[in-house]
Coordinates of C-alpha atoms in Angstrom, one line a residue:
X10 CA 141.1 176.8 89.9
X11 CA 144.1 174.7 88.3
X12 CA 145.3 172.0 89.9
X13 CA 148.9 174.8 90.0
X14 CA 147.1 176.4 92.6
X15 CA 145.6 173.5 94.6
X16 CA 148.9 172.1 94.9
X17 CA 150.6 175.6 96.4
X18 CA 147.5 176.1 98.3
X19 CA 147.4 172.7 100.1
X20 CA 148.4 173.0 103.9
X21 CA 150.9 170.3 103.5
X22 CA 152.9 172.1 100.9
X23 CA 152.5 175.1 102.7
X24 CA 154.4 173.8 105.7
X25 CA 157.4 171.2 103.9
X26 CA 159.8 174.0 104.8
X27 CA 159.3 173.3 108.7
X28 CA 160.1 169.4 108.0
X29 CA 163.3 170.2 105.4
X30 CA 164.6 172.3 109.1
X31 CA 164.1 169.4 110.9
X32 CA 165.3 166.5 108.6
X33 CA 168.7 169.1 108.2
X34 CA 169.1 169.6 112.3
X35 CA 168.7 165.1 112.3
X36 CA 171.8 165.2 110.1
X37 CA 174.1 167.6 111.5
X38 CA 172.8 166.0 114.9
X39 CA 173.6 162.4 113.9
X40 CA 177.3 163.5 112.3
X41 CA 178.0 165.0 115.3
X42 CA 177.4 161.6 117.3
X43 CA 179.1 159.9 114.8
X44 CA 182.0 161.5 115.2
X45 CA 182.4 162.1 118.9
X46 CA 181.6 157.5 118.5
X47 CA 184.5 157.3 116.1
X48 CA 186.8 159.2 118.0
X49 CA 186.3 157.2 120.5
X50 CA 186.6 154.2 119.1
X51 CA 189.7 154.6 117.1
X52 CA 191.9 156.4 119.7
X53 CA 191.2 152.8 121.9
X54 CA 193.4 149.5 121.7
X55 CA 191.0 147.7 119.1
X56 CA 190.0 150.3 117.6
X57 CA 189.9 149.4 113.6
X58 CA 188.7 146.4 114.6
X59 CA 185.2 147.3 116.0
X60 CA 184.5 149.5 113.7
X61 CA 184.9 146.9 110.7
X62 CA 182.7 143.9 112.9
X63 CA 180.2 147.0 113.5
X64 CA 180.0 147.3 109.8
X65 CA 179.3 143.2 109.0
X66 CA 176.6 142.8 112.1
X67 CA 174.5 145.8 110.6
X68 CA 175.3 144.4 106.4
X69 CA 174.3 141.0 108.0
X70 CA 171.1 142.3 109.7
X71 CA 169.6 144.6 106.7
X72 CA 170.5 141.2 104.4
X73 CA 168.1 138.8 106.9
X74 CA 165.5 141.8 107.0
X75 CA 165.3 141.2 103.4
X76 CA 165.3 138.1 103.0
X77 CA 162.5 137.4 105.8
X78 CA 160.5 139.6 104.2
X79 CA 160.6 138.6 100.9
X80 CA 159.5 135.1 102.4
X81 CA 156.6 136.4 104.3
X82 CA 155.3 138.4 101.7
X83 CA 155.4 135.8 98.8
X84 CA 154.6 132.1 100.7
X85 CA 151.0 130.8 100.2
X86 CA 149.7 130.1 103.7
X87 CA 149.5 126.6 105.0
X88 CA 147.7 123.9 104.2
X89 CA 144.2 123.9 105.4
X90 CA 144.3 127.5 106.7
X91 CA 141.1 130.0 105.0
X92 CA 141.9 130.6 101.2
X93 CA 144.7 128.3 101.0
X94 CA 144.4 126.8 97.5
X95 CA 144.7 123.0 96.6
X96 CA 147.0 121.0 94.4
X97 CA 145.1 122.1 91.5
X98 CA 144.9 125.7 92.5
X99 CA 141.8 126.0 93.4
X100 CA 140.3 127.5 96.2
X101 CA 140.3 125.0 99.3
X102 CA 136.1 124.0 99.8
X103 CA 134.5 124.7 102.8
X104 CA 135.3 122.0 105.7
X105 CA 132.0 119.6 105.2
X106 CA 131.7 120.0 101.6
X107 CA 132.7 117.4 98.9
X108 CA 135.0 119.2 96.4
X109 CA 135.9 118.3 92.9
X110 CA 139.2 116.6 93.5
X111 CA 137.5 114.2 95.8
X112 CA 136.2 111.2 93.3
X113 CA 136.3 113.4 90.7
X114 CA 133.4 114.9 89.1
X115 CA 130.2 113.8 86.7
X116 CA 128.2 114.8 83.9
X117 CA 124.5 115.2 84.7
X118 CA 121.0 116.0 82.3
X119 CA 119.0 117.7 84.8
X120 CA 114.9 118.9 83.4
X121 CA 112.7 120.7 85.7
X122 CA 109.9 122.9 86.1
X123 CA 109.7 125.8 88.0
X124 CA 107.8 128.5 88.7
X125 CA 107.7 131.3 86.0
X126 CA 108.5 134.5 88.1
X127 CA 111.3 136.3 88.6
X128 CA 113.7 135.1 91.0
X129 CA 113.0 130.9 90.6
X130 CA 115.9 130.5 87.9
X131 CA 118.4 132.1 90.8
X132 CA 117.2 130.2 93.7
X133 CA 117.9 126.2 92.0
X134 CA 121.1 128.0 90.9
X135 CA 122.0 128.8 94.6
X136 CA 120.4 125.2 95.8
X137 CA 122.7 123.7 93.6
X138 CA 125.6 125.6 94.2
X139 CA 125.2 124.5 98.1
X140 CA 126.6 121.6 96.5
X141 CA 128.8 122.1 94.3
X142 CA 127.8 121.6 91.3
X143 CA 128.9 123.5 88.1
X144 CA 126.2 124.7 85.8
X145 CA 127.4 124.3 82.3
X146 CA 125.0 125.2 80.2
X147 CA 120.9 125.8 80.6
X148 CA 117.9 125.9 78.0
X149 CA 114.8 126.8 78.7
X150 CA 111.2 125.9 77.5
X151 CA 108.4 128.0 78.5
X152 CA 105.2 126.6 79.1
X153 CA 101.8 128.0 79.9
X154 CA 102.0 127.0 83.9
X155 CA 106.0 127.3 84.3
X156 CA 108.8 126.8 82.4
X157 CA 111.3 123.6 82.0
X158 CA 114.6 124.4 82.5
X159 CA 117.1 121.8 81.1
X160 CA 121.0 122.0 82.6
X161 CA 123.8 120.2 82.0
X162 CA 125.5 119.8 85.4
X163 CA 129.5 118.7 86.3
X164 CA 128.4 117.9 90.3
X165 CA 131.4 115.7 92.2
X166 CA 131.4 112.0 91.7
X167 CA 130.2 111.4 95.4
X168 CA 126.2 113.0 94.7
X169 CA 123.9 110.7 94.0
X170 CA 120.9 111.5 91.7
X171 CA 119.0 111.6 95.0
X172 CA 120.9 114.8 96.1
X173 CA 120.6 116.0 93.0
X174 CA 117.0 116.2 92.7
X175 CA 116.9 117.0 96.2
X176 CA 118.8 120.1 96.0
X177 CA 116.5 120.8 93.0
X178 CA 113.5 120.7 94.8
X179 CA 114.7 123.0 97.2
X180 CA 115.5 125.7 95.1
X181 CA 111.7 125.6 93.8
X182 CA 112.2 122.4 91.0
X183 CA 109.3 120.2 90.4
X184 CA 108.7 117.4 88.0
X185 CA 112.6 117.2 88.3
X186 CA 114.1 114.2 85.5
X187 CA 117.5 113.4 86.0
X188 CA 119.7 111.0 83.7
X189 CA 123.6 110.8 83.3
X190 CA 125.4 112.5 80.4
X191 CA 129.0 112.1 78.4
X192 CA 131.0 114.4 76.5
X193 CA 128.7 114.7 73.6
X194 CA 126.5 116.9 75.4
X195 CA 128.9 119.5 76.1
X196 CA 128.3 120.8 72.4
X197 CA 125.8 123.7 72.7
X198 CA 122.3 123.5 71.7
X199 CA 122.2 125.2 68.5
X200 CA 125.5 123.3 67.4
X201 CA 124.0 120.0 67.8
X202 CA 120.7 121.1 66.5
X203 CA 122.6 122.0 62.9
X204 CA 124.6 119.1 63.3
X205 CA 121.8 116.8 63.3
X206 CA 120.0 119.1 60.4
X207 CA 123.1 118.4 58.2
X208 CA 123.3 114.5 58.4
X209 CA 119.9 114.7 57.6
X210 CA 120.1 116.5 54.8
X211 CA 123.2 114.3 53.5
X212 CA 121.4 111.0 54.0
X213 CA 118.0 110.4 54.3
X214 CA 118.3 107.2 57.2
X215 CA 119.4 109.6 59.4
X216 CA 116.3 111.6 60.0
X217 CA 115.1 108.8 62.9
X218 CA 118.6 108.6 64.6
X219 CA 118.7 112.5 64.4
X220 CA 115.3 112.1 66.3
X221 CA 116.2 110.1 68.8
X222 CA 119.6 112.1 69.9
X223 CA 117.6 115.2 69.6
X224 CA 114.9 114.5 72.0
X225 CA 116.8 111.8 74.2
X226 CA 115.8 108.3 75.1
X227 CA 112.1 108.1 73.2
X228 CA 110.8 105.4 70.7
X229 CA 110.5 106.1 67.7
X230 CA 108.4 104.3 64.8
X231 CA 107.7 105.1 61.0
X232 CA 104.3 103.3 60.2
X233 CA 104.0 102.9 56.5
X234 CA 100.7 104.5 54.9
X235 CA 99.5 100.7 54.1
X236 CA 100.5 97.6 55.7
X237 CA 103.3 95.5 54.4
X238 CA 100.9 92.6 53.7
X239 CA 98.5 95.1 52.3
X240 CA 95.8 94.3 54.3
X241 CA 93.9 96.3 57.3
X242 CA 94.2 99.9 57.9
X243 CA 96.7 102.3 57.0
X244 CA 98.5 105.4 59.4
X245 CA 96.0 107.3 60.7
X246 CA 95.6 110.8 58.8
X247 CA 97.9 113.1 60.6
X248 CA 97.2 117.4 60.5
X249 CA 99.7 118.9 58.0
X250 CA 101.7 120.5 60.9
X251 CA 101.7 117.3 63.1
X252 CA 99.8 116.6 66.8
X253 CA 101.5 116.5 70.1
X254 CA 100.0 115.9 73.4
X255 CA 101.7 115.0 76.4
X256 CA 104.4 112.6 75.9
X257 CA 103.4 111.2 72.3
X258 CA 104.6 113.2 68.8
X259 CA 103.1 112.3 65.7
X260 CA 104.3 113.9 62.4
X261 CA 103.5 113.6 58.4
X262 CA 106.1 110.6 56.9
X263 CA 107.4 112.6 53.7
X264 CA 107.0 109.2 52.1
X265 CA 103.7 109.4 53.0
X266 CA 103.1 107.2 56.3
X267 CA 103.2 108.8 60.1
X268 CA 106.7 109.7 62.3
X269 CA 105.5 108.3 66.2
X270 CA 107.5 109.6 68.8
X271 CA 106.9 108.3 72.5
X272 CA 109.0 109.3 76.0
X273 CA 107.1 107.5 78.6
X274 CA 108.8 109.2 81.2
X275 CA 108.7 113.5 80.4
X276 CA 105.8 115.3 78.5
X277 CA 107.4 116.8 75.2
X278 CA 107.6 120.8 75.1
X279 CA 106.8 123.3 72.5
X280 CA 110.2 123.7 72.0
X281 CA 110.9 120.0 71.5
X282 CA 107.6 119.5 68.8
X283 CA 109.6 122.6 67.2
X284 CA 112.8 121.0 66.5
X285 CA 111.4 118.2 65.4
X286 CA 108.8 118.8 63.5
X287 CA 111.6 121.0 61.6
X288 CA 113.5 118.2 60.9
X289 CA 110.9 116.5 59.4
X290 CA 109.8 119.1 57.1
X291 CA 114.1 119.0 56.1
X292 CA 113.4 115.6 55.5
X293 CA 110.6 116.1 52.9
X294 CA 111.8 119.4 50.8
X295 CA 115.0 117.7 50.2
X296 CA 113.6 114.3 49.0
X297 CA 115.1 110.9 48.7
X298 CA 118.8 110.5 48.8
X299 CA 121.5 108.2 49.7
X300 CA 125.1 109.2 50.0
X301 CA 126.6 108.2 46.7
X302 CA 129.4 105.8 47.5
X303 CA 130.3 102.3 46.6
X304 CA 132.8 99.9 48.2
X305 CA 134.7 97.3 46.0
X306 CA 135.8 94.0 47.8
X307 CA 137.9 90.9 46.5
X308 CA 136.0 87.5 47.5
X309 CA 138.5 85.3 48.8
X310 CA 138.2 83.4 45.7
X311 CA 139.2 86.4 43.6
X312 CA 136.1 87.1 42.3
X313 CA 135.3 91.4 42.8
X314 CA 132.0 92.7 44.1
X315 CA 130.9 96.1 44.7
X316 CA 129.1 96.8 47.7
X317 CA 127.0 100.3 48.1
X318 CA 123.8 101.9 50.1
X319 CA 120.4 100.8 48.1
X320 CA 117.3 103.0 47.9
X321 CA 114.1 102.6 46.0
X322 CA 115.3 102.7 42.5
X323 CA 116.8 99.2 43.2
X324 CA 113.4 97.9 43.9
X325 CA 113.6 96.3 40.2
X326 CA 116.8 94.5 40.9
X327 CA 116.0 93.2 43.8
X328 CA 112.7 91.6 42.5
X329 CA 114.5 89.8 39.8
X330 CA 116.8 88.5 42.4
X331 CA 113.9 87.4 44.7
X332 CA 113.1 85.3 41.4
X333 CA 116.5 83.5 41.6
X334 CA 116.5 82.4 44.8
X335 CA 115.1 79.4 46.2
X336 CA 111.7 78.7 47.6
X337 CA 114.0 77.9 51.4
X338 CA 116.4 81.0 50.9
X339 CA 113.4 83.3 50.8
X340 CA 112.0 81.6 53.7
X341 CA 114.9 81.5 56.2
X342 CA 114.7 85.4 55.4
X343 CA 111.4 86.4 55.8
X344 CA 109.8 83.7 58.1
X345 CA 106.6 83.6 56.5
X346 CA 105.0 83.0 52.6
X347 CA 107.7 82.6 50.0
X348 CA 104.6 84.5 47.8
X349 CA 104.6 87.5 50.4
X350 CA 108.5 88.0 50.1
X351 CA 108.0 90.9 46.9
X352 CA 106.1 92.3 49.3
X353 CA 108.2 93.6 51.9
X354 CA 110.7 94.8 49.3
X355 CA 109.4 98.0 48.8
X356 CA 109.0 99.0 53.0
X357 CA 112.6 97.1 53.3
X358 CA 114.5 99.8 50.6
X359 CA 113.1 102.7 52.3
X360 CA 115.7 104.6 54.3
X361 CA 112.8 105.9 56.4
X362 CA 113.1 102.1 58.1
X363 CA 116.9 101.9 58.4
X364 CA 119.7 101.5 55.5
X365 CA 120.3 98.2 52.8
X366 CA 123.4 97.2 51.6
X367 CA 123.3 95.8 47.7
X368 CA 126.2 94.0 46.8
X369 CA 126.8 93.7 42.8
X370 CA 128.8 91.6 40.8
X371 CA 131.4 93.1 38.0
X372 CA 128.5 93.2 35.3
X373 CA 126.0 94.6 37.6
X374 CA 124.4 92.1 38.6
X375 CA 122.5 91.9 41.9
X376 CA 123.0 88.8 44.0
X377 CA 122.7 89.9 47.8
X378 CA 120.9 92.4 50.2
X379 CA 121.9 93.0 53.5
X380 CA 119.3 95.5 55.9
X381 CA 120.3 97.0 59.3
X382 CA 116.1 98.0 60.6
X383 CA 115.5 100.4 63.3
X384 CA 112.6 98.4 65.5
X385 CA 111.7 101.1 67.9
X386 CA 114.6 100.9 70.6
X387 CA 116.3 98.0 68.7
X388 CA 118.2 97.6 66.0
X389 CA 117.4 93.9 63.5
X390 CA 119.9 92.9 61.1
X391 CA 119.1 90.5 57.9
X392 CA 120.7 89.1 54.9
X393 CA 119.7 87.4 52.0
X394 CA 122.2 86.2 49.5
X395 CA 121.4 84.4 46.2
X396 CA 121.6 80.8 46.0
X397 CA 124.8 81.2 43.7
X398 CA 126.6 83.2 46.2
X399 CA 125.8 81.7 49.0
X400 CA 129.4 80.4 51.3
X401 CA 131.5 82.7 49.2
X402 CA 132.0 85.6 52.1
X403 CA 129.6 88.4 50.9
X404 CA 127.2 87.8 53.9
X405 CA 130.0 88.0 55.7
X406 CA 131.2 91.2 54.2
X407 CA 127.9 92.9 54.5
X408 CA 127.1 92.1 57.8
X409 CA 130.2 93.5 59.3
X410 CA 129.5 96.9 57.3
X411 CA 126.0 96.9 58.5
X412 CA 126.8 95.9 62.5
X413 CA 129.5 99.0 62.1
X414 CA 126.8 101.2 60.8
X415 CA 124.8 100.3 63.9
X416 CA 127.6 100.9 66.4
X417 CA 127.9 104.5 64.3
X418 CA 124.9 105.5 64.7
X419 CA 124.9 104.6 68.7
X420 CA 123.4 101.3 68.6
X421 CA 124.1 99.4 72.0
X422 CA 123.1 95.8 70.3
X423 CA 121.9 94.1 67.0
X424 CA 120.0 91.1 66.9
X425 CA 119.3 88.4 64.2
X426 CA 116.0 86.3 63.6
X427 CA 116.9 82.6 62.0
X428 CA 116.6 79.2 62.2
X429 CA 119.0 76.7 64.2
X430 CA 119.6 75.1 61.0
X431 CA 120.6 78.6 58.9
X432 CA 124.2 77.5 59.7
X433 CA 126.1 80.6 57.0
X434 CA 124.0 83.1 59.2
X435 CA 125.3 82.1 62.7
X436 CA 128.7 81.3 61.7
X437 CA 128.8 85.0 60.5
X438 CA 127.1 86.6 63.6
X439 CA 129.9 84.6 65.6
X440 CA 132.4 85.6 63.1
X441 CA 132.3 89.1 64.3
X442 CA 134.1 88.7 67.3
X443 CA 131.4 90.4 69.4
X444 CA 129.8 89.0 72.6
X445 CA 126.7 87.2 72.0
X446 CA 123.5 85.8 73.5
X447 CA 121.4 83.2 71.9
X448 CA 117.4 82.4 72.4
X449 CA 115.7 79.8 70.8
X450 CA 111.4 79.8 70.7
X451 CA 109.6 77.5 68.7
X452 CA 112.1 76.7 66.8
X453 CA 113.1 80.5 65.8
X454 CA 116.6 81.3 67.0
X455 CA 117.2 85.2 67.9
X456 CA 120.9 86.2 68.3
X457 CA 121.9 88.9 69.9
X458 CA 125.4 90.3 69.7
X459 CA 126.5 93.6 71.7
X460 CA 128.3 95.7 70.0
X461 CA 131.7 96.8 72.2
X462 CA 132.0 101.0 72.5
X463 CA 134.6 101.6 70.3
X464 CA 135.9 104.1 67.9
X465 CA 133.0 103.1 64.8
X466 CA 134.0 102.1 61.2
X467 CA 131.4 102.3 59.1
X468 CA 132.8 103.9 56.3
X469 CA 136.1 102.4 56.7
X470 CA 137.0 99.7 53.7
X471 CA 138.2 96.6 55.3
X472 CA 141.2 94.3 54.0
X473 CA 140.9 94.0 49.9
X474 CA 138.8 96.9 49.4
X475 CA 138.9 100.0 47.0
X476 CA 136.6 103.3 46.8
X477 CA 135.0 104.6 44.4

């Protein structure tokens, strides 16, 4: 049957002739009033009159029915009635609830375990919707007894890590580890991940600072495979593919030594021993490198110096400068044996234990070092400038580049182990402009400046510098 046939069939087609009768007996009916009204109306004293004031009331009447509804139809309802929306257009909360306008909002790291059945991901997403809180994203690490789930949360400014973990543990959380977060977090995980796996690859200093943002707050150390001093035991003998176990991460050095990694505060996941153990093996295929740039500053005495990253093949250099310096240079440096000082070369020009500055003069020659060392959750800085070239500015010069290195790399302070009579070195910690604390034991002075959260500008050449 086509849809022809439906249509004549249909009992309301089949009847429109008994409405067109009716509609045409209205008409004739209401020109017939009309008419008999009119006559009426003109053949009396005002005649023309009513009939043109009739006309304006009813114009007048069908304009206001338009216009009121018009209003009614388009006008949001009033404030504070259901569904009216804020300022911001958003959805009015429920009365009770904090909303995101109140205080504004906050960045939360959320990690907890729950149970692994079907079902447990849903309920902490309703418990934490109760509050408000915006899931933004959500990675999960599957263990043998549950899985971790790790969020990034936007929750309004007015919940307290309390409520958080509250909430948490009533949609089925345990374990729950809560910390605040900023806007670098709101790159996804596998963006970050490669992020981290390319400064790697471009430099190899990087490898513990990728570490450290890819795993969150943890300590990490790089023991050598002998001792500095050369004496006592070595790393211990790690397996080829590393050991993990609870909260502590050990992994093969490529330079032969062990990679410790320790969170006190959360057990490491499969996941997490992953990542970085994937790092690390990045780390070792590509081999030793430093980025290959070089700085060249005018002294303010006019003399020119050239100022770029050191790694291992400068080991030579820096031996024959160790011989040019004095028997109290080398000790304000390394606090111990002027003998011992060669020693510490070779761990010192390792960019496994942080970066070193060299600064050359025009024919090449080496006369100063500068080291920025990662010490677990610290950060040390040193210099040791040749007797020659000593009050000339190039401490200066390289301790600026290596204090913006550390703010780069997210740094929060640097310190500096001297003497209270190694005047060049504190006049250029207090040249820096930076706040600083000062503590003095056994005659060892330890200054710490804190390094202000600003824009870094580490690889930006200062006044009377050129690239090359």
């Amino acid at each position: 049957m086509t849809d022809e046939t439906l249509a004549k069939s249909s009992p309301r087609n089949r009847h429109h002739w008994r409405r067109d009768l009716a509609e045409l007996a209205a008409v004739f009916t209401a020109v017939a009033a009309a008419h008999s009204v009119a006559g009426t109306v003109v053949h009396g004293p005002h005649g023309p009159f009513l009939l043109v004031a009739s006309a304006a009331a009813l114009l007048a009447a069908a304009g206001f029915h338009v216009w009121w509804s018009r209003r009614r139809g388009h006008a949001p309802p009033p404030a504070g009635a259901p569904g009216a929306p804020s300022d911001t257009g958003a959805t009015a909360p429920p009365a009770g609830s904090p909303g995101p306008g109140e205080g504004g909002t906050a960045l939360w790291r959320m990690r907890t375990t729950v149970r692994d059945e079907p079902g447990s991901l849903a309920a902490l997403c309703l418990a934490l919707a109760g509050l408000r809180v915006d899931i933004l994203s959500l990675q999960t690490h599957p263990l043998a007894d549950g899985t971790v789930d790790e969020l990034l949360l936007r929750a309004p400014a007015a919940l307290a890590a309390t409520d958080l973990a509250g909430a948490a543990a009533g949609g089925g959380g345990r374990e729950t580890w809560l910390e605040r977060a900023d806007a670098h977090d709101l790159v996804d995980a596998p963006t970050r991940v490669l992020g981290l796996a390319t400064r790697t690859a471009l430099d190899a200093a990087e490898l513990p600072l990728a570490l450290r943002q890819l795993l969150g707050r943890c300590t990490i150390r790089s023991i050598p495979k002998r001792p500095v001093r050369g004496g006592g035991p070595g790393a211990e003998p790690v397996p080829e593919d590393g050991a993990w176990e609870g909260t502590v991460m050990r992994l093969r050095d490529p330079s032969g030594g062990t990679v410790t990694i320790e969170r006190p505060y959360l057990p490491f996941t499969p996941t997490e021993f992953a990542r970085a153990r994937a790092l690390v093996e990045l780390d070792a295929r590509l081999g030793p490198r430093v980025p290959p740039r070089s700085d060249v500053l005018t002294l303010p005495e006019g003399n020119e110096i050239t100022v770029r990253r050191a790694d291992a093949a400068d080991l030579g250099a820096a031996i024959a400068m160790h011989e040019r310096c004095s028997p109290a240079t080398l000790s304000r440096r390394y606090h111990g044996p002027v003998a011992d000082a060669d020693r510490y070369l070779r761990h010192l020009l390792s960019p496994r234990f942080g970066r070193t500055l060299t600064a050359h003069t025009a024919s090449g020659r080496l006369v100063a070092l500068g080291h920025l060392l990662w010490d677990g959750d610290e950060t040390e800085v040193a210099l040791l400038v040749e007797d020659d070239w000593q009050r000339r500015g190039v401490g200066r010069e390289l301790l600026g580049r290596l204090v913006a290195m550390a703010r780069e790399a997210g740094c929060e302070s640097v310190y500096a182990v001297t003497t209270a009579s190694n005047t060049p070195m504190v006049a250029a910690m207090r040249a820096l402009g930076l706040p600083l604390d000062y503590q003095i034991e056994e005659g060892t002075l330890v200054i710490t400046a804190r390094l202000a959260p600003v824009r870094p500008a580490a690889d930006r050449p200062s006044a009377g510098t050129r690239q090359r």
